[in-house]
């Protein structure tokens, strides 16, 4: 009786690319490009200082956002999310504007909504991370990646509102 090995033809496998540690960065890049990227920006500054203009210039597009007036009773954070694509790279961009920042007569509480928002985003992420069955892969991460603080170009010293707000933001946003 003949062995089954002798009757069957030997198969050979051909590699279609490089295999090894040096190909890992390329695999990671391909995987990330396929998934897309998430980027969250917090823009802090007085009304009319040019926050939206800078964001439009940075991403070379015109984002639709409603104009803020100088008569807000309190600071309101407006979050807008955009889906951008450049060649094969997808970007989910979230821009958080601080409408009414610095417009109140009593400006002592102007930075509190901003600090509360940053804390709330970290709390939401921590809650998801602490779950037994967590799914961070498809979690909508709203934590702030970049905080842009806009200073009025008066040519004089910084306003006390700017100093106080930047001091309080320092513990929440690292350089």
CSV table of N, CA and C in Angstrom, one decimal:
chain,number,residue,atom,x,y,z
A,1,UNK,N,0.8,-1.2,0.0
A,1,UNK,CA,0.0,0.0,0.0
A,1,UNK,C,0.9,1.2,0.0
A,2,UNK,N,0.5,2.2,-0.9
A,2,UNK,CA,1.3,3.4,-1.0
A,2,UNK,C,0.8,4.4,0.1
A,3,UNK,N,1.7,5.2,0.5
A,3,UNK,CA,1.4,6.2,1.5
A,3,UNK,C,0.7,7.4,0.8
A,4,UNK,N,-0.1,8.0,1.5
A,4,UNK,CA,-0.9,9.2,0.9
A,4,UNK,C,0.1,10.3,0.5
A,5,UNK,N,1.2,10.4,1.2
A,5,UNK,CA,2.1,11.5,0.9
A,5,UNK,C,2.7,11.4,-0.5
A,6,UNK,N,2.9,10.2,-1.0
A,6,UNK,CA,3.6,10.0,-2.3
A,6,UNK,C,2.7,10.3,-3.4
A,7,UNK,N,1.4,10.2,-3.3
A,7,UNK,CA,0.4,10.5,-4.3
A,7,UNK,C,0.1,11.9,-4.4
A,8,UNK,N,0.1,12.6,-3.3
A,8,UNK,CA,-0.2,14.1,-3.3
A,8,UNK,C,0.9,14.9,-3.7
A,9,UNK,N,0.6,16.0,-4.4
A,9,UNK,CA,1.6,16.9,-4.8
A,9,UNK,C,2.0,17.9,-3.7
A,10,UNK,N,3.2,18.2,-3.6
A,10,UNK,CA,3.6,19.2,-2.5
A,10,UNK,C,3.2,20.6,-2.9
A,11,UNK,N,2.6,21.2,-1.9
A,11,UNK,CA,2.2,22.6,-2.1
A,11,UNK,C,3.2,23.6,-1.6
A,12,UNK,N,3.4,24.6,-2.3
A,12,UNK,CA,4.4,25.6,-1.8
A,12,UNK,C,3.7,27.0,-1.6
A,13,UNK,N,4.0,27.6,-0.6
A,13,UNK,CA,3.4,29.0,-0.3
A,13,UNK,C,4.4,30.0,-0.7
A,14,UNK,N,3.9,31.0,-1.4
A,14,UNK,CA,4.7,32.2,-1.8
A,14,UNK,C,4.3,33.4,-1.0
A,15,UNK,N,5.3,34.1,-0.5
A,15,UNK,CA,5.0,35.3,0.3
A,15,UNK,C,4.8,36.4,-0.6
A,16,UNK,N,3.8,37.2,-0.3
A,16,UNK,CA,3.5,38.4,-1.2
A,16,UNK,C,4.2,39.6,-0.8
A,17,UNK,N,4.9,39.6,0.3
A,17,UNK,CA,5.6,40.8,0.8
A,17,UNK,C,6.6,40.4,1.9
A,18,UNK,N,7.2,41.4,2.5
A,18,UNK,CA,8.2,41.2,3.5
A,18,UNK,C,7.5,40.7,4.8
A,19,UNK,N,8.0,39.8,5.5
A,19,UNK,CA,7.5,39.4,6.8
A,19,UNK,C,8.6,39.6,7.8
A,20,UNK,N,8.3,40.2,8.9
A,20,UNK,CA,9.2,40.4,10.0
A,20,UNK,C,8.9,41.7,10.8
A,21,UNK,N,9.8,42.0,11.7
A,21,UNK,CA,9.5,43.2,12.5
A,21,UNK,C,9.6,44.5,11.8
A,22,UNK,N,10.4,44.5,10.7
A,22,UNK,CA,10.5,45.8,10.0
A,22,UNK,C,9.3,46.1,9.2
A,23,UNK,N,8.4,45.2,9.0
A,23,UNK,CA,7.2,45.5,8.3
A,23,UNK,C,6.0,45.9,9.2
A,24,UNK,N,6.2,45.8,10.5
A,24,UNK,CA,5.2,46.2,11.5
A,24,UNK,C,4.7,47.7,11.3
A,25,UNK,N,5.6,48.7,11.2
A,25,UNK,CA,5.2,50.0,11.1
A,25,UNK,C,4.2,50.2,9.8
A,26,UNK,N,4.5,49.6,8.8
A,26,UNK,CA,3.7,49.7,7.6
A,26,UNK,C,2.3,49.1,7.8
A,27,UNK,N,2.3,47.9,8.5
A,27,UNK,CA,1.0,47.3,8.8
A,27,UNK,C,0.2,48.2,9.7
A,28,UNK,N,0.8,48.8,10.7
A,28,UNK,CA,0.1,49.7,11.7
A,28,UNK,C,-0.5,50.9,10.9
A,29,UNK,N,0.4,51.5,10.0
A,29,UNK,CA,-0.1,52.7,9.3
A,29,UNK,C,-1.2,52.3,8.4
A,30,UNK,N,-1.2,51.2,7.7
A,30,UNK,CA,-2.3,50.8,6.8
A,30,UNK,C,-3.6,50.6,7.6
A,31,UNK,N,-3.5,50.0,8.8
A,31,UNK,CA,-4.6,49.7,9.7
A,31,UNK,C,-5.2,51.1,10.1
A,32,UNK,N,-4.4,52.0,10.6
A,32,UNK,CA,-4.9,53.3,11.0
A,32,UNK,C,-5.5,54.1,9.9
A,33,UNK,N,-4.9,54.1,8.8
A,33,UNK,CA,-5.5,54.8,7.6
A,33,UNK,C,-6.8,54.2,7.2
A,34,UNK,N,-7.0,52.9,7.3
A,34,UNK,CA,-8.3,52.3,7.0
A,34,UNK,C,-9.3,52.7,8.0
A,35,UNK,N,-8.9,52.8,9.3
A,35,UNK,CA,-9.9,53.1,10.4
A,35,UNK,C,-10.2,54.6,10.3
A,36,UNK,N,-9.2,55.5,10.0
A,36,UNK,CA,-9.4,56.9,10.1
A,36,UNK,C,-8.9,57.4,11.4
A,37,UNK,N,-8.9,58.7,11.5
A,37,UNK,CA,-8.3,59.4,12.7
A,37,UNK,C,-9.4,60.3,13.3
A,38,UNK,N,-9.3,60.5,14.6
A,38,UNK,CA,-10.2,61.4,15.3
A,38,UNK,C,-9.3,62.5,16.0
A,39,UNK,N,-9.7,63.8,15.8
A,39,UNK,CA,-9.0,64.9,16.3
A,39,UNK,C,-9.9,65.9,16.9
A,40,UNK,N,-9.8,66.3,18.2
A,40,UNK,CA,-10.6,67.2,18.8
A,40,UNK,C,-9.9,68.5,19.3
A,41,UNK,N,-10.4,69.6,18.9
A,41,UNK,CA,-9.8,70.9,19.1
A,41,UNK,C,-10.7,71.8,19.9
A,42,UNK,N,-10.2,72.4,21.0
A,42,UNK,CA,-11.0,73.3,21.8
A,42,UNK,C,-10.4,74.7,21.5
A,43,UNK,N,-11.2,75.6,21.1
A,43,UNK,CA,-10.8,77.0,20.8
A,43,UNK,C,-11.4,77.9,21.8
A,44,UNK,N,-10.5,78.5,22.6
A,44,UNK,CA,-10.9,79.4,23.7
A,44,UNK,C,-10.4,80.8,23.3
A,45,UNK,N,-11.4,81.7,23.4
A,45,UNK,CA,-11.0,83.1,23.1
A,45,UNK,C,-12.3,84.0,23.0
A,46,UNK,N,-12.1,85.3,23.1
A,46,UNK,CA,-13.2,86.2,23.1
A,46,UNK,C,-13.9,86.1,21.7
A,47,UNK,N,-15.1,86.6,21.7
A,47,UNK,CA,-16.0,86.6,20.5
A,47,UNK,C,-15.3,87.6,19.5
A,48,UNK,N,-15.2,87.1,18.2
A,48,UNK,CA,-14.7,87.9,17.2
A,48,UNK,C,-13.2,88.0,17.1
A,49,UNK,N,-12.5,87.2,17.8
A,49,UNK,CA,-11.0,87.2,17.8
A,49,UNK,C,-10.4,86.5,16.6
A,50,UNK,N,-11.1,85.6,16.0
A,50,UNK,CA,-10.6,84.9,14.8
A,50,UNK,C,-10.5,83.4,15.0
A,51,UNK,N,-11.2,82.8,15.9
A,51,UNK,CA,-11.1,81.3,16.1
A,51,UNK,C,-11.5,80.6,14.9
A,52,UNK,N,-12.7,80.9,14.4
A,52,UNK,CA,-13.2,80.1,13.2
A,52,UNK,C,-12.4,80.4,12.0
A,53,UNK,N,-11.9,81.6,11.8
A,53,UNK,CA,-11.0,81.9,10.7
A,53,UNK,C,-9.7,81.1,10.7
A,54,UNK,N,-9.1,80.9,11.9
A,54,UNK,CA,-7.9,80.1,12.0
A,54,UNK,C,-8.2,78.6,11.7
A,55,UNK,N,-9.3,78.1,12.2
A,55,UNK,CA,-9.6,76.7,11.9
A,55,UNK,C,-9.9,76.5,10.4
A,56,UNK,N,-10.6,77.4,9.8
A,56,UNK,CA,-10.8,77.3,8.4
A,56,UNK,C,-9.5,77.3,7.6
A,57,UNK,N,-8.6,78.2,8.0
A,57,UNK,CA,-7.3,78.3,7.4
A,57,UNK,C,-6.5,77.0,7.6
A,58,UNK,N,-6.5,76.5,8.8
A,58,UNK,CA,-5.6,75.3,9.1
A,58,UNK,C,-6.0,74.1,8.3
A,59,UNK,N,-7.4,74.0,8.1
A,59,UNK,CA,-7.8,72.8,7.4
A,59,UNK,C,-8.2,73.1,5.9
A,60,UNK,N,-7.9,74.3,5.5
A,60,UNK,CA,-8.2,74.7,4.1
A,60,UNK,C,-9.6,74.4,3.6
A,61,UNK,N,-10.5,74.8,4.4
A,61,UNK,CA,-11.9,74.6,4.1
A,61,UNK,C,-12.8,75.6,4.8
A,62,UNK,N,-14.0,75.8,4.4
A,62,UNK,CA,-14.9,76.7,5.1
A,62,UNK,C,-15.9,75.9,5.9
A,63,UNK,N,-15.8,75.9,7.2
A,63,UNK,CA,-16.7,75.2,8.1
A,63,UNK,C,-17.9,76.1,8.3
A,64,UNK,N,-19.1,75.4,8.3
A,64,UNK,CA,-20.3,76.2,8.7
A,64,UNK,C,-20.4,76.3,10.2
A,65,UNK,N,-20.5,77.5,10.7
A,65,UNK,CA,-20.8,77.7,12.1
A,65,UNK,C,-21.5,79.0,12.2
A,66,UNK,N,-22.4,79.0,13.2
A,66,UNK,CA,-23.2,80.2,13.5
A,66,UNK,C,-22.4,81.3,14.1
A,67,UNK,N,-22.7,82.5,13.7
A,67,UNK,CA,-22.0,83.7,14.3
A,67,UNK,C,-22.4,83.9,15.7
A,68,UNK,N,-21.5,84.2,16.6
A,68,UNK,CA,-21.8,84.5,18.0
A,68,UNK,C,-21.9,86.0,18.2
A,69,UNK,N,-22.8,86.4,19.0
A,69,UNK,CA,-22.9,87.8,19.3
A,69,UNK,C,-22.2,88.1,20.6
A,70,UNK,N,-22.1,89.4,20.9
A,70,UNK,CA,-21.3,89.8,22.1
A,70,UNK,C,-22.3,89.9,23.3
A,71,UNK,N,-23.5,89.4,23.2
A,71,UNK,CA,-24.4,89.6,24.3
A,71,UNK,C,-24.8,88.3,25.0
A,72,UNK,N,-24.0,87.3,25.0
A,72,UNK,CA,-24.3,86.0,25.7
A,72,UNK,C,-24.2,86.2,27.2
A,73,UNK,N,-25.2,85.7,27.9
A,73,UNK,CA,-25.3,85.8,29.3
A,73,UNK,C,-24.2,84.9,30.0
A,74,UNK,N,-23.8,83.8,29.4
A,74,UNK,CA,-22.8,82.9,30.0
A,74,UNK,C,-22.1,82.3,28.8
A,75,UNK,N,-21.0,81.6,29.2
A,75,UNK,CA,-20.2,80.9,28.2
A,75,UNK,C,-20.9,79.7,27.7
A,76,UNK,N,-21.0,79.5,26.4
A,76,UNK,CA,-21.6,78.2,25.9
A,76,UNK,C,-20.6,77.6,25.0
A,77,UNK,N,-20.5,76.3,25.2
A,77,UNK,CA,-19.6,75.5,24.4
A,77,UNK,C,-20.4,74.9,23.2
A,78,UNK,N,-20.0,75.1,22.0
A,78,UNK,CA,-20.6,74.5,20.8
A,78,UNK,C,-19.6,73.6,20.2
A,79,UNK,N,-20.0,72.3,20.1
A,79,UNK,CA,-19.2,71.3,19.5
A,79,UNK,C,-19.8,71.0,18.1
A,80,UNK,N,-18.9,71.0,17.1
A,80,UNK,CA,-19.3,70.7,15.7
A,80,UNK,C,-18.3,69.6,15.2
A,81,UNK,N,-18.8,68.6,14.6
A,81,UNK,CA,-18.0,67.5,14.1
A,81,UNK,C,-18.1,67.5,12.5
A,82,UNK,N,-16.9,67.3,11.9
A,82,UNK,CA,-16.8,67.3,10.5
A,82,UNK,C,-16.1,66.0,10.0
A,83,UNK,N,-16.5,65.5,8.9
A,83,UNK,CA,-15.8,64.4,8.3
A,83,UNK,C,-15.0,64.9,7.1
A,84,UNK,N,-13.6,64.8,7.3
A,84,UNK,CA,-12.7,65.3,6.2
A,84,UNK,C,-12.0,64.1,5.6
A,85,UNK,N,-11.6,64.3,4.3
A,85,UNK,CA,-10.9,63.2,3.7
A,85,UNK,C,-9.9,63.9,2.7
A,86,UNK,N,-8.6,63.4,2.9
A,86,UNK,CA,-7.6,63.9,2.0
A,86,UNK,C,-6.9,62.7,1.4
A,87,UNK,N,-7.1,62.4,0.1
A,87,UNK,CA,-6.6,61.2,-0.5
A,87,UNK,C,-7.3,60.0,0.1
A,88,UNK,N,-6.5,59.1,0.8
A,88,UNK,CA,-7.1,58.0,1.4
A,88,UNK,C,-7.2,58.1,2.9
A,89,UNK,N,-6.8,59.2,3.5
A,89,UNK,CA,-6.8,59.4,4.9
A,89,UNK,C,-8.1,60.1,5.3
A,90,UNK,N,-8.9,59.5,6.2
A,90,UNK,CA,-10.1,60.1,6.8
A,90,UNK,C,-9.9,60.7,8.1
A,91,UNK,N,-10.5,61.9,8.4
A,91,UNK,CA,-10.3,62.5,9.6
A,91,UNK,C,-11.7,63.0,10.2
A,92,UNK,N,-11.9,62.6,11.4
A,92,UNK,CA,-13.1,63.0,12.1
A,92,UNK,C,-12.7,64.2,13.0
A,93,UNK,N,-13.0,65.4,12.6
A,93,UNK,CA,-12.6,66.6,13.3
A,93,UNK,C,-13.7,67.2,14.1
A,94,UNK,N,-13.5,67.4,15.4
A,94,UNK,CA,-14.4,68.0,16.2
A,94,UNK,C,-13.8,69.3,16.7
A,95,UNK,N,-14.5,70.4,16.5
A,95,UNK,CA,-14.1,71.7,16.9
A,95,UNK,C,-15.1,72.2,18.0
A,96,UNK,N,-14.6,72.6,19.1
A,96,UNK,CA,-15.4,73.1,20.2
A,96,UNK,C,-15.1,74.6,20.4
A,97,UNK,N,-16.1,75.4,20.1
A,97,UNK,CA,-16.0,76.8,20.3
A,97,UNK,C,-16.6,77.3,21.6
A,98,UNK,N,-16.0,78.4,22.1
A,98,UNK,CA,-16.5,78.9,23.4
A,98,UNK,C,-17.2,80.2,23.1
A,99,UNK,N,-18.5,80.1,22.8
A,99,UNK,CA,-19.3,81.3,22.5
A,99,UNK,C,-19.6,82.1,23.7
A,100,UNK,N,-19.3,83.4,23.7
A,100,UNK,CA,-19.6,84.3,24.8
A,100,UNK,C,-18.4,84.4,25.8
A,101,UNK,N,-17.3,83.8,25.5
A,101,UNK,CA,-16.2,83.8,26.5
A,101,UNK,C,-15.7,85.3,26.6
A,102,UNK,N,-15.7,85.8,27.8
A,102,UNK,CA,-15.2,87.2,28.0
A,102,UNK,C,-16.2,88.3,27.7
A,103,UNK,N,-17.4,87.9,27.4
A,103,UNK,CA,-18.4,89.0,27.0
A,103,UNK,C,-19.2,89.4,28.2
A,104,UNK,N,-19.2,88.7,29.3
A,104,UNK,CA,-20.0,89.1,30.5
A,104,UNK,C,-19.4,90.2,31.3
A,105,UNK,N,-20.2,90.9,32.0
A,105,UNK,CA,-19.7,92.0,32.9
A,105,UNK,C,-18.8,91.3,34.0
A,106,UNK,N,-19.4,90.3,34.7
A,106,UNK,CA,-18.7,89.6,35.7
A,106,UNK,C,-18.0,88.4,35.0
A,107,UNK,N,-16.7,88.4,34.8
A,107,UNK,CA,-16.0,87.4,34.1
A,107,UNK,C,-15.4,86.3,34.9
A,108,UNK,N,-15.7,86.4,36.2
A,108,UNK,CA,-15.0,85.4,37.1
A,108,UNK,C,-15.4,84.0,36.8
A,109,UNK,N,-16.6,83.7,36.4
A,109,UNK,CA,-17.0,82.4,36.1
A,109,UNK,C,-16.9,81.9,34.6
A,110,UNK,N,-16.2,82.7,33.8
A,110,UNK,CA,-16.1,82.5,32.4
A,110,UNK,C,-15.4,81.2,32.1
A,111,UNK,N,-14.4,80.8,32.9
A,111,UNK,CA,-13.6,79.6,32.6
A,111,UNK,C,-14.2,78.3,33.1
A,112,UNK,N,-15.2,78.4,34.0
A,112,UNK,CA,-15.8,77.2,34.6
A,112,UNK,C,-16.5,76.3,33.6
A,113,UNK,N,-17.3,76.8,32.7
A,113,UNK,CA,-17.9,75.9,31.7
A,113,UNK,C,-16.8,75.1,30.9
A,114,UNK,N,-15.7,75.8,30.6
A,114,UNK,CA,-14.7,75.2,29.8
A,114,UNK,C,-14.0,74.1,30.6
A,115,UNK,N,-13.7,74.4,31.8
A,115,UNK,CA,-13.0,73.3,32.7
A,115,UNK,C,-14.0,72.2,32.9
A,116,UNK,N,-15.3,72.5,33.1
A,116,UNK,CA,-16.3,71.4,33.4
A,116,UNK,C,-16.4,70.5,32.1
A,117,UNK,N,-16.3,71.1,30.9
A,117,UNK,CA,-16.4,70.4,29.7
A,117,UNK,C,-15.3,69.4,29.5
A,118,UNK,N,-14.0,69.9,29.8
A,118,UNK,CA,-12.8,69.1,29.7
A,118,UNK,C,-12.9,67.9,30.6
A,119,UNK,N,-13.3,68.2,31.9
A,119,UNK,CA,-13.4,67.1,32.9
A,119,UNK,C,-14.5,66.1,32.5
A,120,UNK,N,-15.6,66.6,32.0
A,120,UNK,CA,-16.7,65.7,31.6
A,120,UNK,C,-16.3,64.7,30.5
A,121,UNK,N,-15.4,65.2,29.6
A,121,UNK,CA,-15.0,64.3,28.5
A,121,UNK,C,-14.1,63.2,29.0
A,122,UNK,N,-13.2,63.6,30.0
A,122,UNK,CA,-12.3,62.6,30.6
A,122,UNK,C,-13.1,61.6,31.4
A,123,UNK,N,-14.1,62.1,32.1
A,123,UNK,CA,-15.0,61.2,32.9
A,123,UNK,C,-15.7,60.2,32.0
A,124,UNK,N,-16.3,60.6,30.9
A,124,UNK,CA,-17.0,59.7,29.9
A,124,UNK,C,-16.0,58.6,29.4
A,125,UNK,N,-14.8,59.0,29.1
A,125,UNK,CA,-13.8,58.0,28.6
A,125,UNK,C,-13.4,57.1,29.7
A,126,UNK,N,-13.2,57.6,30.9
A,126,UNK,CA,-12.9,56.7,32.0
A,126,UNK,C,-14.0,55.7,32.3
A,127,UNK,N,-15.3,56.2,32.3
A,127,UNK,CA,-16.4,55.3,32.5
A,127,UNK,C,-16.4,54.1,31.5
A,128,UNK,N,-16.1,54.4,30.2
A,128,UNK,CA,-16.1,53.4,29.2
A,128,UNK,C,-14.9,52.5,29.4
A,129,UNK,N,-13.7,53.0,29.9
A,129,UNK,CA,-12.5,52.2,30.1
A,129,UNK,C,-12.7,51.3,31.3
A,130,UNK,N,-13.5,51.7,32.2
A,130,UNK,CA,-13.7,50.8,33.4
A,130,UNK,C,-14.7,49.8,33.3
A,131,UNK,N,-15.5,49.8,32.2
A,131,UNK,CA,-16.5,48.7,32.0
A,131,UNK,C,-15.8,47.4,31.9
A,132,UNK,N,-16.6,46.4,32.3
A,132,UNK,CA,-16.0,45.0,32.1
A,132,UNK,C,-16.0,44.6,30.7
A,133,UNK,N,-17.0,44.9,29.9
A,133,UNK,CA,-17.0,44.7,28.5
A,133,UNK,C,-16.9,46.0,27.8
A,134,UNK,N,-15.7,46.5,27.7
A,134,UNK,CA,-15.5,47.8,27.1
A,134,UNK,C,-15.3,47.7,25.6
A,135,UNK,N,-15.6,48.7,24.8
A,135,UNK,CA,-15.4,48.6,23.4
A,135,UNK,C,-14.8,50.0,23.0
A,136,UNK,N,-13.5,50.2,23.3
A,136,UNK,CA,-12.8,51.4,23.0
A,136,UNK,C,-12.5,51.5,21.5
A,137,UNK,N,-12.6,50.4,20.8
A,137,UNK,CA,-12.3,50.4,19.4
A,137,UNK,C,-13.2,51.3,18.6
A,138,UNK,N,-14.5,51.2,18.9
A,138,UNK,CA,-15.5,52.0,18.2
A,138,UNK,C,-16.1,53.1,19.1
A,139,UNK,N,-15.4,53.4,20.2
A,139,UNK,CA,-15.9,54.5,21.1
A,139,UNK,C,-15.7,55.8,20.5
A,140,UNK,N,-16.6,56.7,20.6
A,140,UNK,CA,-16.5,58.1,20.1
A,140,UNK,C,-15.8,58.9,21.1
A,141,UNK,N,-14.5,59.0,21.0
A,141,UNK,CA,-13.6,59.7,21.9
A,141,UNK,C,-13.8,61.2,21.8
A,142,UNK,N,-14.3,61.9,22.8
A,142,UNK,CA,-14.5,63.3,22.7
A,142,UNK,C,-13.5,64.1,23.6
A,143,UNK,N,-12.5,63.4,24.1
A,143,UNK,CA,-11.5,64.1,24.9
A,143,UNK,C,-10.7,65.1,24.0
A,144,UNK,N,-10.4,66.2,24.6
A,144,UNK,CA,-9.7,67.3,23.8
A,144,UNK,C,-8.2,66.9,23.6
A,145,UNK,N,-7.8,67.0,22.3
A,145,UNK,CA,-6.4,66.7,22.0
A,145,UNK,C,-5.6,68.0,22.0
A,146,UNK,N,-6.2,69.1,21.6
A,146,UNK,CA,-5.5,70.4,21.5
A,146,UNK,C,-6.4,71.5,22.0
A,147,UNK,N,-5.8,72.4,22.8
A,147,UNK,CA,-6.5,73.6,23.2
A,147,UNK,C,-5.8,74.8,22.7
A,148,UNK,N,-6.5,75.5,21.8
A,148,UNK,CA,-5.9,76.8,21.2
A,148,UNK,C,-6.5,77.9,22.0
A,149,UNK,N,-5.6,78.7,22.7
A,149,UNK,CA,-6.1,79.9,23.4
A,149,UNK,C,-5.7,81.1,22.6
A,150,UNK,N,-6.7,81.9,22.3
A,150,UNK,CA,-6.6,83.1,21.5
A,150,UNK,C,-6.5,84.3,22.4
A,151,UNK,N,-5.4,85.1,22.2
A,151,UNK,CA,-5.2,86.3,23.0
A,151,UNK,C,-5.4,87.5,22.1
A,152,UNK,N,-6.2,88.5,22.6
A,152,UNK,CA,-6.5,89.7,21.8
A,152,UNK,C,-5.2,90.5,21.6
A,153,UNK,N,-4.9,90.9,20.3
A,153,UNK,CA,-3.7,91.6,19.9
A,153,UNK,C,-3.7,93.1,20.3
A,154,UNK,N,-3.8,93.4,21.5
A,154,UNK,CA,-3.9,94.8,21.9
A,154,UNK,C,-2.6,95.5,22.0
A,155,UNK,N,-1.5,94.7,22.2
A,155,UNK,CA,-0.2,95.3,22.3
A,155,UNK,C,0.1,95.7,23.8
A,156,UNK,N,-0.8,95.5,24.6
A,156,UNK,CA,-0.6,95.8,26.1
A,156,UNK,C,-0.4,94.5,26.8
A,157,UNK,N,-0.5,94.5,28.1
A,157,UNK,CA,-0.4,93.3,28.9
A,157,UNK,C,-1.6,92.4,28.7
A,158,UNK,N,-1.4,91.2,29.2
A,158,UNK,CA,-2.5,90.2,29.1
A,158,UNK,C,-3.6,90.7,30.1
A,159,UNK,N,-4.9,90.4,29.7
A,159,UNK,CA,-6.0,90.7,30.6
A,159,UNK,C,-6.0,89.7,31.7
A,160,UNK,N,-6.6,90.1,32.8
A,160,UNK,CA,-6.7,89.2,34.0
A,160,UNK,C,-7.5,88.0,33.7
A,161,UNK,N,-8.5,88.1,32.8
A,161,UNK,CA,-9.3,86.9,32.4
A,161,UNK,C,-8.4,85.9,31.7
A,162,UNK,N,-7.5,86.4,30.9
A,162,UNK,CA,-6.5,85.5,30.2
A,162,UNK,C,-5.6,84.8,31.2
A,163,UNK,N,-5.1,85.5,32.1
A,163,UNK,CA,-4.1,85.0,33.1
A,163,UNK,C,-4.8,83.9,33.9
A,164,UNK,N,-6.0,84.2,34.4
A,164,UNK,CA,-6.7,83.3,35.3
A,164,UNK,C,-7.1,82.0,34.6
A,165,UNK,N,-7.7,82.2,33.3
A,165,UNK,CA,-8.1,81.1,32.6
A,165,UNK,C,-7.0,80.2,32.2
A,166,UNK,N,-5.9,80.8,31.7
A,166,UNK,CA,-4.7,79.9,31.3
A,166,UNK,C,-4.1,79.2,32.5
A,167,UNK,N,-4.1,79.9,33.7
A,167,UNK,CA,-3.6,79.2,34.9
A,167,UNK,C,-4.5,78.0,35.3
A,168,UNK,N,-5.8,78.2,35.2
A,168,UNK,CA,-6.7,77.0,35.5
A,168,UNK,C,-6.7,75.9,34.4
A,169,UNK,N,-6.5,76.3,33.2
A,169,UNK,CA,-6.4,75.3,32.1
A,169,UNK,C,-5.1,74.6,32.2
A,170,UNK,N,-4.1,75.1,32.8
A,170,UNK,CA,-2.7,74.5,32.9
A,170,UNK,C,-2.8,73.1,33.5
A,171,UNK,N,-3.7,73.0,34.5
A,171,UNK,CA,-3.8,71.6,35.2
A,171,UNK,C,-4.6,70.6,34.3
A,172,UNK,N,-5.3,71.1,33.4
A,172,UNK,CA,-6.2,70.2,32.6
A,172,UNK,C,-5.5,69.9,31.2
A,173,UNK,N,-4.8,70.8,30.7
A,173,UNK,CA,-4.2,70.7,29.3
A,173,UNK,C,-2.7,70.8,29.5
A,174,UNK,N,-2.0,69.8,29.1
A,174,UNK,CA,-0.5,69.8,29.2
A,174,UNK,C,0.1,70.3,27.9
A,175,UNK,N,1.2,71.0,28.1
A,175,UNK,CA,2.0,71.5,27.0
A,175,UNK,C,2.8,70.5,26.3
